Coordinates of C-alpha atoms and ligand atoms in Angstrom, one line a residue:
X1 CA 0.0 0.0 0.0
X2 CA 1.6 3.1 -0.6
X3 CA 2.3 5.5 1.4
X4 CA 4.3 7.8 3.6
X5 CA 5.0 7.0 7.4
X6 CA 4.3 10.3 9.6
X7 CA 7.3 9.5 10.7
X8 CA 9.2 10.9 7.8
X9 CA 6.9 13.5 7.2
X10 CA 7.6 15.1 10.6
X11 CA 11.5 14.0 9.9
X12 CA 12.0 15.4 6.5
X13 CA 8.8 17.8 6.1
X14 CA 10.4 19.6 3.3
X15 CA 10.9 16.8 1.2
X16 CA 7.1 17.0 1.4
X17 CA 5.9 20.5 2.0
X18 CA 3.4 21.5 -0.8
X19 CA 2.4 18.1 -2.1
X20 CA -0.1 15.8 -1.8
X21 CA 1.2 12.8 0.5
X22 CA -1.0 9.6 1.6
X23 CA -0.8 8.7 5.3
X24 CA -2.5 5.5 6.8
X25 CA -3.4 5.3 10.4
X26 CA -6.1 5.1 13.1
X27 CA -8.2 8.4 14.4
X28 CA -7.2 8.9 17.8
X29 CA -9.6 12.2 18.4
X30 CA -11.9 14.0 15.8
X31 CA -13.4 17.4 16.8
X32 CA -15.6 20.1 14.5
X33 CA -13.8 23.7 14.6
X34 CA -15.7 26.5 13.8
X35 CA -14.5 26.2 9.6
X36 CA -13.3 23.0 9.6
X37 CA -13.0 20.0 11.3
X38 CA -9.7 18.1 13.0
X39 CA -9.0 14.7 13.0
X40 CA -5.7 13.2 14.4
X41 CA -4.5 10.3 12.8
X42 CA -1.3 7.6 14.0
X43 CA 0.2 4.9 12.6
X44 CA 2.3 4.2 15.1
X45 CA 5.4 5.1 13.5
X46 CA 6.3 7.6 15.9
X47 CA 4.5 9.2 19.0
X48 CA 2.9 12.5 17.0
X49 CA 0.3 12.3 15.9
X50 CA -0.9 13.3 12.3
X51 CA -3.6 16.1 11.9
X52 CA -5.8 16.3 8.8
X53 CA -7.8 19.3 8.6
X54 CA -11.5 18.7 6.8
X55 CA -13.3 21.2 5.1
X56 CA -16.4 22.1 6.7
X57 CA -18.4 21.5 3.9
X58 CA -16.8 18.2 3.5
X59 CA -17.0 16.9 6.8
X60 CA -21.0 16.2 5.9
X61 CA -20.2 13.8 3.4
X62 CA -20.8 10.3 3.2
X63 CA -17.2 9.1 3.0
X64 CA -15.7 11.6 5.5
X65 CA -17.9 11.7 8.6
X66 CA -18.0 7.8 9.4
X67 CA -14.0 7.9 8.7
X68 CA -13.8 10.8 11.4
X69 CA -15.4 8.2 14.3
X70 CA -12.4 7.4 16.2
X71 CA -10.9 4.1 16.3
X72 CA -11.7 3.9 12.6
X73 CA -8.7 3.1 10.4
X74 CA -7.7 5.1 7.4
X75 CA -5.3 5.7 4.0
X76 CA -6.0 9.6 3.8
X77 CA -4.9 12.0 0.8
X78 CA -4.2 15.4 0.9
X79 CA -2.3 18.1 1.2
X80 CA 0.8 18.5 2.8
X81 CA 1.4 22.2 5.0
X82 CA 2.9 24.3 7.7
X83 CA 1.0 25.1 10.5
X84 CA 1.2 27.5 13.3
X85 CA 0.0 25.2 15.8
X86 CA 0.7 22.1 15.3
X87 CA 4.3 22.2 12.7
X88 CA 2.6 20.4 9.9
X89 CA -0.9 18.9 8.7
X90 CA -2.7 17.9 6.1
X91 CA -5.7 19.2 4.3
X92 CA -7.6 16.0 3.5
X93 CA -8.5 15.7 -0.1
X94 CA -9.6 12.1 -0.1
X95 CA -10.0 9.4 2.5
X96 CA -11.0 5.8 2.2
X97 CA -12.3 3.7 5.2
X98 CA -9.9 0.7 5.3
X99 CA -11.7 -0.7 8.8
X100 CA -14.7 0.7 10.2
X101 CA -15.4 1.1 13.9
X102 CA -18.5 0.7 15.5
X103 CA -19.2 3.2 18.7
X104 CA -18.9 -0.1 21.2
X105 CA -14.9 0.6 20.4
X106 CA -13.2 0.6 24.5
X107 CA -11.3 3.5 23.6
X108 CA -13.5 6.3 22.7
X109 CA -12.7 8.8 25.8
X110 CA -9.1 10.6 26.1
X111 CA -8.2 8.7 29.3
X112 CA -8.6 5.6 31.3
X113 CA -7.7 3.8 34.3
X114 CA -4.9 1.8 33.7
X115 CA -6.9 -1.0 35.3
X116 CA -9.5 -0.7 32.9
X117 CA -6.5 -1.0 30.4
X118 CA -5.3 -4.3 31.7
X119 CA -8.3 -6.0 30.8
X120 CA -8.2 -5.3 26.8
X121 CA -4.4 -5.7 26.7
X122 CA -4.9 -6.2 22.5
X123 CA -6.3 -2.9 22.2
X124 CA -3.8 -1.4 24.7
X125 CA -1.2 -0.3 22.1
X126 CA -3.3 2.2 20.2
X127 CA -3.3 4.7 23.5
X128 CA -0.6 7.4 23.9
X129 CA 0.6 5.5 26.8
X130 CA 1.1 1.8 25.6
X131 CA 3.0 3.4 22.6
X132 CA 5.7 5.3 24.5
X133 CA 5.9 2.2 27.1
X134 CA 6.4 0.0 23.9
X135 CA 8.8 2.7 21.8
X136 CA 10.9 2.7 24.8
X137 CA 10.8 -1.1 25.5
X138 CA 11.7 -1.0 21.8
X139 CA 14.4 1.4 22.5
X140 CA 16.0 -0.2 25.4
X141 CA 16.1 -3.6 24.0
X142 CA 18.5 -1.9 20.8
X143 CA 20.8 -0.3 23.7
X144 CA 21.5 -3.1 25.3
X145 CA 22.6 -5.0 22.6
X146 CA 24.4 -2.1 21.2
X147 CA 26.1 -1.9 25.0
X148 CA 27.0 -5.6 24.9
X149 CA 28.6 -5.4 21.0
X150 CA 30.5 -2.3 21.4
X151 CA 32.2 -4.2 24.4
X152 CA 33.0 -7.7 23.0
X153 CA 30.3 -10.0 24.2
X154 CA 29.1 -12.5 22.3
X155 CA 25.0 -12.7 22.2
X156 CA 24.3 -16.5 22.9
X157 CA 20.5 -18.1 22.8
X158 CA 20.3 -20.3 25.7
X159 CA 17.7 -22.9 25.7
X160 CA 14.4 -22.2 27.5
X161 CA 13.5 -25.7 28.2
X162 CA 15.8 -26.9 31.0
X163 CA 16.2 -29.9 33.0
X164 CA 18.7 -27.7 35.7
X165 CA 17.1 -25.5 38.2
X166 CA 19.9 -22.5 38.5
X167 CA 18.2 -20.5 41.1
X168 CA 17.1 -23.2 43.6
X169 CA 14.2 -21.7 45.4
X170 CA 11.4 -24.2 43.6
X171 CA 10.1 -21.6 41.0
X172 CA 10.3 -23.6 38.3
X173 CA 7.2 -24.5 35.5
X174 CA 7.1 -28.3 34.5
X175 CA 7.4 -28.8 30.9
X176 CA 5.2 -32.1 30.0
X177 CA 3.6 -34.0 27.3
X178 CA 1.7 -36.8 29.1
X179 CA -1.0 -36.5 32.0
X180 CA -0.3 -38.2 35.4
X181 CA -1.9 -41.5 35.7
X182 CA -2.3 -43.9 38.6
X183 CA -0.2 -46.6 37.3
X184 CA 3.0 -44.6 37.5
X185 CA 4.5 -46.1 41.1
X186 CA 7.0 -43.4 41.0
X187 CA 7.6 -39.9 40.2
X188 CA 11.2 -41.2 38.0
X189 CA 8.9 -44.4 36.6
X190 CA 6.8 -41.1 35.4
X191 CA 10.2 -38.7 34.2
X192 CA 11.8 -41.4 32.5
X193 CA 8.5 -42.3 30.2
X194 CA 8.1 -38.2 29.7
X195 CA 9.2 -36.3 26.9
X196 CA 12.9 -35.5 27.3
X197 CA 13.1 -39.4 29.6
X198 CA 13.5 -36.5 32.2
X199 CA 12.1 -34.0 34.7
X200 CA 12.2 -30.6 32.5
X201 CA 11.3 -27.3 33.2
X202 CA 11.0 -23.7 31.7
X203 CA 13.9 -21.9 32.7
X204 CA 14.5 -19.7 35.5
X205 CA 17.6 -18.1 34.7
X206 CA 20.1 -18.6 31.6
X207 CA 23.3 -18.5 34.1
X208 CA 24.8 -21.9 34.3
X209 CA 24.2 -22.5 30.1
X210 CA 25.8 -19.1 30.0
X211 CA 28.5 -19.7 32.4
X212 CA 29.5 -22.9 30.1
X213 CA 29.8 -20.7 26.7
X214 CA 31.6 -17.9 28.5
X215 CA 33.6 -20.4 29.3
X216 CA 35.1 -20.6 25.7
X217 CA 33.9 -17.5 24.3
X218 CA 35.3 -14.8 27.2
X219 CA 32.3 -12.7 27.4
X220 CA 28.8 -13.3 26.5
X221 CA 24.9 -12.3 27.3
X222 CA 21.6 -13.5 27.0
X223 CA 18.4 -11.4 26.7
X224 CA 15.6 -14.1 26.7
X225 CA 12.2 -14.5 28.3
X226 CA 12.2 -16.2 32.0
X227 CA 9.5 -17.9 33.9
X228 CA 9.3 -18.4 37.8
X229 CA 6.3 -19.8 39.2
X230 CA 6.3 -17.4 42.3
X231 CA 3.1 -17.2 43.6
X232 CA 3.9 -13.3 44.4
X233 CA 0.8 -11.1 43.4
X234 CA 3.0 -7.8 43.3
X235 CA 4.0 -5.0 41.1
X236 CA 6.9 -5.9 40.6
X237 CA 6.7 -9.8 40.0
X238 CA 5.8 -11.3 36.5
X239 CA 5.6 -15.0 35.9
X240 CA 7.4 -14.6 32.6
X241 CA 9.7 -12.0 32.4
X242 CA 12.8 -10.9 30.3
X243 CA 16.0 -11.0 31.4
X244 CA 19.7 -10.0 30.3
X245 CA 22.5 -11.9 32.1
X246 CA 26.3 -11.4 30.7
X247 CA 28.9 -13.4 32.2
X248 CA 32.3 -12.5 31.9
X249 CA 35.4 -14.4 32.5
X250 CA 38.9 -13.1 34.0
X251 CA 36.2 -10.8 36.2
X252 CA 35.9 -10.7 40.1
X253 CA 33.4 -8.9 42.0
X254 CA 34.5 -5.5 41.7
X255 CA 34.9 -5.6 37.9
X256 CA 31.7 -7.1 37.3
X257 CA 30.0 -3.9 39.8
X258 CA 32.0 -1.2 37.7
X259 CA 30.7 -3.5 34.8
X260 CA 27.3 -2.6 35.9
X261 CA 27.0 0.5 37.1
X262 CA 28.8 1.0 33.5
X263 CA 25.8 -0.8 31.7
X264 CA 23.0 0.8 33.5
X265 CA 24.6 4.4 33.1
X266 CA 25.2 3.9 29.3
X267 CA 21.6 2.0 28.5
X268 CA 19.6 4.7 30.6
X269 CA 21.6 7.3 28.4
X270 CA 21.2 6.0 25.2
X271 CA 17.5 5.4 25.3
X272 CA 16.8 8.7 26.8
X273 CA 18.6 9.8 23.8
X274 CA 16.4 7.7 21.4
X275 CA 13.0 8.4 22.6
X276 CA 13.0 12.1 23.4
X277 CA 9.1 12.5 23.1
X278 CA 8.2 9.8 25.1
X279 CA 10.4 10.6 28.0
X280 CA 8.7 14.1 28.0
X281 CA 5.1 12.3 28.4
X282 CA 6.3 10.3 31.3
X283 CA 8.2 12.7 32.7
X284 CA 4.7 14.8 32.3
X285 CA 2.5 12.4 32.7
X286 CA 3.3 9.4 34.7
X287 CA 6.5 10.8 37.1
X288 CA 7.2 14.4 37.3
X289 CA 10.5 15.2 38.0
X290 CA 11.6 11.4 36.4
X291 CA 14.2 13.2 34.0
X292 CA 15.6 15.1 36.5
X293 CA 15.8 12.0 38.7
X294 CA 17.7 9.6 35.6
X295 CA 20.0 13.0 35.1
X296 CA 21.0 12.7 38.3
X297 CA 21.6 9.2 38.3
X298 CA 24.0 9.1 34.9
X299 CA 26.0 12.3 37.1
X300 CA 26.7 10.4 40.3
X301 CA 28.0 7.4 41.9
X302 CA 25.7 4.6 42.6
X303 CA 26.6 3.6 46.5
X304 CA 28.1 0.7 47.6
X305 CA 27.6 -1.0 51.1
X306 CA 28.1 -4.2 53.0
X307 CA 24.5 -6.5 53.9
X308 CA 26.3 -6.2 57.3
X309 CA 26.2 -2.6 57.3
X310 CA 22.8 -2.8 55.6
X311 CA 21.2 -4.7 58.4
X312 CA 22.7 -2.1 60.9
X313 CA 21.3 1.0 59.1
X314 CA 18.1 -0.6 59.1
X315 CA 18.0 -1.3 62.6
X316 CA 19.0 2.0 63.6
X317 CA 16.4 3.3 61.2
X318 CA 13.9 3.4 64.1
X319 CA 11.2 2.4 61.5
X320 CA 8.6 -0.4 62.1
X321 CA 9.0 -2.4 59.4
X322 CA 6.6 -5.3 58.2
X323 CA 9.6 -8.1 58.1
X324 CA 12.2 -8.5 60.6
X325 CA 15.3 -7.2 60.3
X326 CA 18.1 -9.8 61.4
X327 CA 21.5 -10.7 60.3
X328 CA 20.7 -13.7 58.2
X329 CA 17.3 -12.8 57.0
X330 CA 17.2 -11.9 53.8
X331 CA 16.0 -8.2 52.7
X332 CA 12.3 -7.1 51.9
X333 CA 11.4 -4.7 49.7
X334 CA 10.3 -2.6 52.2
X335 CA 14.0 -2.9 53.4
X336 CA 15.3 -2.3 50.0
X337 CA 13.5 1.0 49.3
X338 CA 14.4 2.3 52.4
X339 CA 18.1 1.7 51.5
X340 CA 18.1 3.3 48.1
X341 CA 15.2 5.5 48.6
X342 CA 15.5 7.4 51.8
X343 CA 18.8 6.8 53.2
X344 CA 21.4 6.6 50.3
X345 CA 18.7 8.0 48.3
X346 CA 20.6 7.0 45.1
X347 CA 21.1 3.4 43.0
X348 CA 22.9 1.5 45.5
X349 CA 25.1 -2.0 45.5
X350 CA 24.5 -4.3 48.8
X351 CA 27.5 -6.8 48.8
X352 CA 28.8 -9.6 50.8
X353 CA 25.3 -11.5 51.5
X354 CA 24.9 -14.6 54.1
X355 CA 25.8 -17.9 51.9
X356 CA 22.9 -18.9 53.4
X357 CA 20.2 -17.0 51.8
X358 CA 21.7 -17.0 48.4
X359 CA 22.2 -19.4 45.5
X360 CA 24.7 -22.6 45.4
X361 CA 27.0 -21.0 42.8
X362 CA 28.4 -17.9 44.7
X363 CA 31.9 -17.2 45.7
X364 CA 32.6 -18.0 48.8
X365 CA 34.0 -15.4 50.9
X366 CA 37.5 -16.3 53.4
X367 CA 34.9 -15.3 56.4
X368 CA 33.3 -18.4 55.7
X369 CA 29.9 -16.9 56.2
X370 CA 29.1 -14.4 52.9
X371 CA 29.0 -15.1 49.6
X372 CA 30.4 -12.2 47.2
X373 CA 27.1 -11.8 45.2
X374 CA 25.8 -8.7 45.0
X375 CA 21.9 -7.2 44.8
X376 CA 21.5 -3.4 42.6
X377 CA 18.7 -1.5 44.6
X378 CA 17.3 1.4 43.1
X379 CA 14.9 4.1 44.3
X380 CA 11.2 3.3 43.7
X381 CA 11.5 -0.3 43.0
X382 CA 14.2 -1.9 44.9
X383 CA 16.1 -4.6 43.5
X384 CA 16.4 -4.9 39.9
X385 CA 19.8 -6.6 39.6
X386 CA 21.0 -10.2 41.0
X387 CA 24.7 -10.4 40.7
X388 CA 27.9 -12.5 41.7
X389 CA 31.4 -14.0 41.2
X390 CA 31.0 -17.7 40.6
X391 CA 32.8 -19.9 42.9
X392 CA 35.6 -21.3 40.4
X393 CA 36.8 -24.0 43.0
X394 CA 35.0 -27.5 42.3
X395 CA 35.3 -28.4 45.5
X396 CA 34.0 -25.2 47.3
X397 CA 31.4 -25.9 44.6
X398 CA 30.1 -29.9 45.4
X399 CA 30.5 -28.5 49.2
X400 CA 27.8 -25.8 48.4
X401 CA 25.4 -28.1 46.4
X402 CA 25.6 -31.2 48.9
X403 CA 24.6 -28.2 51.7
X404 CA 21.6 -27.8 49.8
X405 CA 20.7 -31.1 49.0
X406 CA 21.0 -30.7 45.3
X407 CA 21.5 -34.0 43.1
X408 CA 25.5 -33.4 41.6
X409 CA 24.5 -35.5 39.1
X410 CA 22.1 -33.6 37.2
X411 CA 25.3 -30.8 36.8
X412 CA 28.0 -32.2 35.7
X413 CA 28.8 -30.6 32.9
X414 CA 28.6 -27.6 34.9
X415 CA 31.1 -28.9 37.0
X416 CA 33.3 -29.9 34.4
X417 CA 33.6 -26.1 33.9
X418 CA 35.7 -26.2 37.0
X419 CA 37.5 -29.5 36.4
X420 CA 39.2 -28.4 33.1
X421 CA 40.6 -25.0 33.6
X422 CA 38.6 -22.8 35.7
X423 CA 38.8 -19.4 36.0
X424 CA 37.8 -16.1 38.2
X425 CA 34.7 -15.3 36.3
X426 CA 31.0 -13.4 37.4
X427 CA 27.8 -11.9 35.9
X428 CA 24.7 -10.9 36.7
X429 CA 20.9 -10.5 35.6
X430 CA 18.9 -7.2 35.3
X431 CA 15.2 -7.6 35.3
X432 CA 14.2 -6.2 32.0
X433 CA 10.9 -5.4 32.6
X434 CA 12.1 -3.8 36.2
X435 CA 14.4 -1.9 34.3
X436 CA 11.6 -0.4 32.2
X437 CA 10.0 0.8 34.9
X438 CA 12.8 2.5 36.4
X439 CA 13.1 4.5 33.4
X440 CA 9.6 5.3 33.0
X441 CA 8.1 5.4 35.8
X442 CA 5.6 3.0 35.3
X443 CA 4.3 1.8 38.3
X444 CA 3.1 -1.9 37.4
X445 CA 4.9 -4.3 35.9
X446 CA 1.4 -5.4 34.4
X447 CA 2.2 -2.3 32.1
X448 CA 5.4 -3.0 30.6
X449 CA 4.3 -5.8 29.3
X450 CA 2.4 -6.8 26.0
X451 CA 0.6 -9.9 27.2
X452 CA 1.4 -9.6 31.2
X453 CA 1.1 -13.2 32.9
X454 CA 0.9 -12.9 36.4
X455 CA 0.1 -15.6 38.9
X456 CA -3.8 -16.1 38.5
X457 CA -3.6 -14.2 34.9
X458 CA -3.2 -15.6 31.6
Ligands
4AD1 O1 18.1 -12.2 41.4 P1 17.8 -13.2 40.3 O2 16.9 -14.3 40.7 O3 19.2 -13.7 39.7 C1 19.3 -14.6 38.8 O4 18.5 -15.2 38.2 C2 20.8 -14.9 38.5 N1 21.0 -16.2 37.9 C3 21.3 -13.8 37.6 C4 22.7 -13.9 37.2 O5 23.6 -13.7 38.0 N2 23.0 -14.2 35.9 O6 17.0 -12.4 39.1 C5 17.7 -11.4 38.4 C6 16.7 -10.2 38.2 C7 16.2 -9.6 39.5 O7 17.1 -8.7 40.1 C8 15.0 -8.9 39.0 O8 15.3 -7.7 38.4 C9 14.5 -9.8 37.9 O9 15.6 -10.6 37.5 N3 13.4 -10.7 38.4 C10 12.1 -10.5 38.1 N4 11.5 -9.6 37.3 C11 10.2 -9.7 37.2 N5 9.4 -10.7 37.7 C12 10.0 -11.6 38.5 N6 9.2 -12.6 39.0 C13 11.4 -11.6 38.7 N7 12.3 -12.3 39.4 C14 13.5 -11.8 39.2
MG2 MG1 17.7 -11.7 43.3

């Protein structure tokens, strides 16, 4: 179909100034002026919209007035021209209906409840807001892969159906092809006749597949989709969710920290840089004061303190918070934001964590009692990176697994990665949809997501 993207229009207008163009799109708003009538158009090329400006004694037409009602899509014709008010718009010449839309259409009024939104998640992405979440999803997703490539990483796709459970906390979805039935005796009677002959699983993290390629190719990072059956009904917690997790070899954990704070710095820039219109709608819309807020993060130092000294701070606090506080227990959210948000008030690192609370592949620090894995906290949502040196020594290694009662068996190539030629090597993994949010301000991880799927929600 031809036809010129608004995009371009607004990008080179005087390429176009003066001639007739043909724009396709969907009416977002139509309203009757005194001599004519407006009608804003977008084809979701880029956040503007389009105005076409109808002659009043065309808007009574047969054609023209059901193309006006809003939701209705349309190839228009006309011409193209400066305006005071808007830059540039069209006087419509010709239009042609290409999809009529009845007046039961959800989205007739300017606003709605982001609630209300959530239940017609197909329609979502023809609203103002859905777009700049998606543009900058979009946007995001390109600088982090630009990050990685300018910096030597290899992208690797690491398999989503898994038979190795890297985090260890029970999250896991079965992946099956035949129903239970009473004449299985035993649970591995049931595996061995299933599928894969085994116990498989969507995957919870890419780590230990990406530990194994880094482990040839130096530096690598997945960006895939990851699924944890937590049974956590929050805004922050998605059952599938994306994830980006480099590993990098010859790396302890300092590195990998300047590594990150590195990362987020450059991804937050660069996609500020990229979507300049719809940063200024959040910014106006959904967090005042959020550009001044990522400003300030790219100019300073993200903080950096011990769990030990965490715990202590958080004591002192004088707060009554909903969780206890305890050497050994791990942190809350409510913990969290208090850390970044009110008392370092900045993106802050919280290292040295009891082994205890953390995963079995975590350096294990001389003390015996910490692990050198490290959490990034940042104001307003609290963790959204998970990040460690990997405990190179096998042994150190079997001793961790056995404390946890994991089965060495099902990891062995993982722990052939420590038998032939091991080295200092760490990564981490940002929460992509978190990260999102962070940048936008979105408070619901239900709205950075196309098709959200949430304990409960499919
Ligand atoms: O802290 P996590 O569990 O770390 C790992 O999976 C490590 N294997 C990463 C690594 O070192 N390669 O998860 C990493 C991040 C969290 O910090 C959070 O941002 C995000 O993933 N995340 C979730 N995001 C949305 N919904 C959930 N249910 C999430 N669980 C974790
Ligand atoms: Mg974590």
């Amino acid at each position: 179909m031809k036809h010129t993207d608004i995009k371009k229009l607004y990008e080179t207008p005087k390429e176009f100034v003066g001639k007739s163009v043909t724009v396709c799109g969907w009416v977002r708003t139509a309203r009757d002026g005194k001599a004519v009538a407006f009608v804003e158009i977008n084809d979701g090329t880029c956040f503007k919209n389009m105005q076409l400006i109808v002659d009043k004694d065309k808007v009574a037409d047969e054609k023209i007035r059901p193309a006006m009602a809003v939701g209705t899509s349309v190839k228009a014709v006309g011409k193209f021209v400066e305006s005071e008010k808007n830059g540039w718009e069209i006087l419509l010449e010709d239009v042609e209906i290409l999809g009529e839309c009845p007046a039961d259409y959800p989205l007739q009024k300017k606003r709605h409840t982001l609630e209300f939104l959530r239940s017609i998640p197909h329609l979502r992405p023809r609203t103002r807001y859905f777009e700049a979440v998606f543009a900058v999803r979009d946007a995001l997703s390109h600088a982090i892969h630009g990050y990685f490539r300018r910096n030597g990483y290899k992208y690797v796709h690491a398999p989503i159906i898994t038979g190795s459970d890297c985090e260890g906390a029970g999250e896991m979805f079965r992946v099956t092809t035949q129903p239970w039935n009473a004449e299985y005796k035993s649970e591995d009677k049931y595996n061995a006749d299933d599928f894969f002959g085994k116990k498989a699983g969507l995957t919870v993290s890419a780590q230990l597949e990406g530990e194994m390629a880094a482990m040839g190719l130096g530096r690598i990072y997945t960006f895939g989709p990851t699924f944890r059956a937590e049974h956590s009904n929050t805004t922050r917690h998605a059952a599938e969710f994306w994830q980006i997790e480099p590993e990098v070899c010859f790396c302890d954990i300092d590195d990998i920290i300047e590594i990150a704070e590195d990362f987020i710095k450059s991804i937050i820039r660069e996609t500020m840089e990229a979507c300049p219109d719809e940063m200024e709608f959040f910014n106006s819309w959904v967090d005042k004061g959020l550009k001044e807020k990522l400003d300030g993060v790219l100019k300073s130092d993200f903080g950096r303190v011990t769990y030990t000294e965490a715990v202590e701070v958080l004591k002192k606090s004088g707060r009554e918070f909903k969780y206890p506080v305890e050497w050994g227990l791990d942190l809350q959210t409510e913990h969290e934001k208090y850390l970044t948000e009110e008392y370092y008030k900045k993106p802050l690192f919280v290292v040295d964590y009891p082994a205890d609370i953390k995963a079995f592949y975590m350096k294990q620090n001389p003390d015996g009692k910490t692990v050198a894995a490290t959490d990034l906290l940042v104001p307003g949502i609290g963790e959204i990176i998970g990040c460690s040196e990997r405990e190179a020594d096998s042994e150190k290694l079997k001793a961790a697994m056995t404390k946890r009662g994991m089965n060495l068996d099902g990891y062995t190539e993982y722990l052939d990665t420590r038998k032939y030629g091991s080295v200092p090597h760490s990564g981490f993994g940002l929460g992509f949809d978190r990260m999102l949010m962070y940048l936008t301000g979105v408070q619901n991880i239900r709205d950075t997501l196309l098709f959200p799927r949430t304990v409960g929600s499919l």
